[in-house]
Amino acid sequence: SQTIHQWPATLVQPVGSPLSLECTVEGTSNPNLYWYRQAAGRGLQLLFYSIGIDQISSEVPQNLSASRPQDRQFILSSKKLLLSDSGFYLCAWRRDGIGVGQYFGPGTRLTVT
Amino acid sequence: RKEVEQDPGPFNVPEGATVAFNCTYSNSASQSFFWYRQDCRKEPKLLMSVYSSGNEDGRFTAQLNRASQYISLLIRDSKLSDSATYLCVVNPSGNQFYFGTGTSLTVIP
């Protein structure tokens, strides 16, 4: 069976500090991978998705970036965090195809102070 | 206009009740639809896909109305454990997934 891991689970970072969140998927190959952010009381916002190694699509212009150095590893980064970057960051995977849903990792709760 | 709109609720229903949520979407060419469940401070979990002909999974029934551009989720015989936020998701195409803001359900003993 497939599992998806994210770490860290929680993070408190000062404004201006860097960020690195990691996501890995087990039990599948060549998954589509996604990064979402969920701000308090708001819906999920798609940040990036990837259909393969080093293939990243950015959905929202911002100070975040994503990388996929390996097939089942997806990393979300920032060089300098803003207060507005606080939120619940969720990684998801899915098999390619129509009608295929996404499966989410446990998420990282980020507070920028 | 938002891609997906949901009534945020909250819905407070007694155990055993039937409750229904609707979700409207703006892109008439949307291909795939889903319902997710999200518990407080947890990740969303896929509840079920929504098929054109409607589909059922135990106490849960999902329906799609393409003419009126909405999807619905019906929960019969509500359990305390059904208390959560329910998110509808619309996939217009490819890797674009639009999530509703969620409908909060509390099942009361």
Short mmCIF file of N, CA, C and O in Angstrom, two decimals, chain A residues 13-20 37 62-65 77-86 89 110 112-113:
data_model
loop_
_atom_site.label_atom_id
_atom_site.label_comp_id
_atom_site.label_asym_id
_atom_site.label_seq_id
_atom_site.Cartn_x
_atom_site.Cartn_y
_atom_site.Cartn_z
N GLN A 13 8.84 29.59 12.96
CA GLN A 13 10.00 30.23 12.37
C GLN A 13 9.84 31.74 12.41
O GLN A 13 8.74 32.26 12.23
N PRO A 14 10.92 32.49 12.61
CA PRO A 14 10.82 33.95 12.57
C PRO A 14 10.74 34.46 11.14
O PRO A 14 11.19 33.80 10.18
N VAL A 15 10.16 35.63 11.00
CA VAL A 15 10.12 36.31 9.69
C VAL A 15 11.54 36.45 9.15
O VAL A 15 12.47 36.77 9.88
N GLY A 16 11.69 36.19 7.86
CA GLY A 16 12.99 36.33 7.22
C GLY A 16 13.85 35.09 7.25
O GLY A 16 14.90 35.06 6.59
N SER A 17 13.42 34.08 7.96
CA SER A 17 14.22 32.85 8.03
C SER A 17 13.88 31.95 6.83
O SER A 17 12.84 32.09 6.20
N PRO A 18 14.77 30.98 6.53
CA PRO A 18 14.47 30.07 5.41
C PRO A 18 13.54 28.94 5.85
O PRO A 18 13.30 28.73 7.03
N LEU A 19 13.04 28.24 4.83
CA LEU A 19 12.10 27.14 5.09
C LEU A 19 12.42 25.97 4.19
O LEU A 19 12.77 26.14 3.02
N SER A 20 12.31 24.78 4.75
CA SER A 20 12.40 23.57 3.93
C SER A 20 11.45 22.53 4.50
O SER A 20 11.63 22.10 5.64
N ARG A 37 -1.50 24.87 0.52
CA ARG A 37 -1.50 25.60 1.79
C ARG A 37 -2.96 25.84 2.17
O ARG A 37 -3.79 26.21 1.33
N GLN A 62 4.80 33.75 -5.58
CA GLN A 62 5.04 34.05 -4.18
C GLN A 62 6.50 33.80 -3.88
O GLN A 62 7.27 33.50 -4.77
N ASN A 63 6.85 33.88 -2.61
CA ASN A 63 8.25 33.68 -2.25
C ASN A 63 8.57 32.23 -1.92
O ASN A 63 9.53 31.96 -1.21
N LEU A 64 7.76 31.31 -2.40
CA LEU A 64 8.00 29.89 -2.17
C LEU A 64 8.49 29.25 -3.46
O LEU A 64 8.19 29.72 -4.56
N SER A 65 9.22 28.15 -3.32
CA SER A 65 9.65 27.38 -4.47
C SER A 65 9.53 25.90 -4.13
O SER A 65 9.41 25.53 -2.96
N SER A 77 10.28 25.08 -0.37
CA SER A 77 11.30 25.93 0.24
C SER A 77 10.95 27.40 0.16
O SER A 77 10.13 27.81 -0.66
N SER A 78 11.61 28.14 1.02
CA SER A 78 11.57 29.59 0.94
C SER A 78 12.90 30.12 1.44
O SER A 78 13.49 29.58 2.37
N LYS A 79 13.36 31.21 0.83
CA LYS A 79 14.60 31.83 1.30
C LYS A 79 14.33 32.76 2.47
O LYS A 79 15.14 32.90 3.38
N LYS A 80 13.17 33.42 2.44
CA LYS A 80 12.82 34.38 3.51
C LYS A 80 11.33 34.33 3.76
O LYS A 80 10.54 34.76 2.92
N LEU A 81 10.96 33.84 4.92
CA LEU A 81 9.55 33.71 5.25
C LEU A 81 8.89 35.05 5.56
O LEU A 81 9.53 35.95 6.14
N LEU A 82 7.61 35.14 5.19
CA LEU A 82 6.79 36.29 5.52
C LEU A 82 5.74 35.84 6.54
O LEU A 82 5.43 34.66 6.64
N LEU A 83 5.17 36.81 7.26
CA LEU A 83 4.11 36.47 8.20
C LEU A 83 2.96 35.75 7.49
O LEU A 83 2.35 34.82 8.03
N SER A 84 2.69 36.18 6.27
CA SER A 84 1.57 35.61 5.51
C SER A 84 1.82 34.18 5.06
O SER A 84 0.92 33.54 4.50
N ASP A 85 3.02 33.66 5.29
CA ASP A 85 3.31 32.26 4.93
C ASP A 85 2.80 31.28 5.98
O ASP A 85 2.84 30.07 5.77
N SER A 86 2.34 31.78 7.09
CA SER A 86 1.80 30.89 8.12
C SER A 86 0.63 30.11 7.57
O SER A 86 -0.18 30.64 6.80
N TYR A 89 0.53 23.30 5.69
CA TYR A 89 1.06 22.90 4.39
C TYR A 89 0.85 21.41 4.20
O TYR A 89 1.27 20.59 5.01
N LEU A 110 2.81 25.48 10.04
CA LEU A 110 3.87 26.49 10.10
C LEU A 110 3.34 27.78 10.69
O LEU A 110 2.31 28.31 10.24
N VAL A 112 4.73 31.58 11.40
CA VAL A 112 5.81 32.55 11.21
C VAL A 112 5.60 33.69 12.19
O VAL A 112 4.52 34.29 12.24
N THR A 113 6.61 33.96 12.99
CA THR A 113 6.45 34.96 14.07
C THR A 113 7.28 36.22 13.80
O THR A 113 8.21 36.19 13.00
#
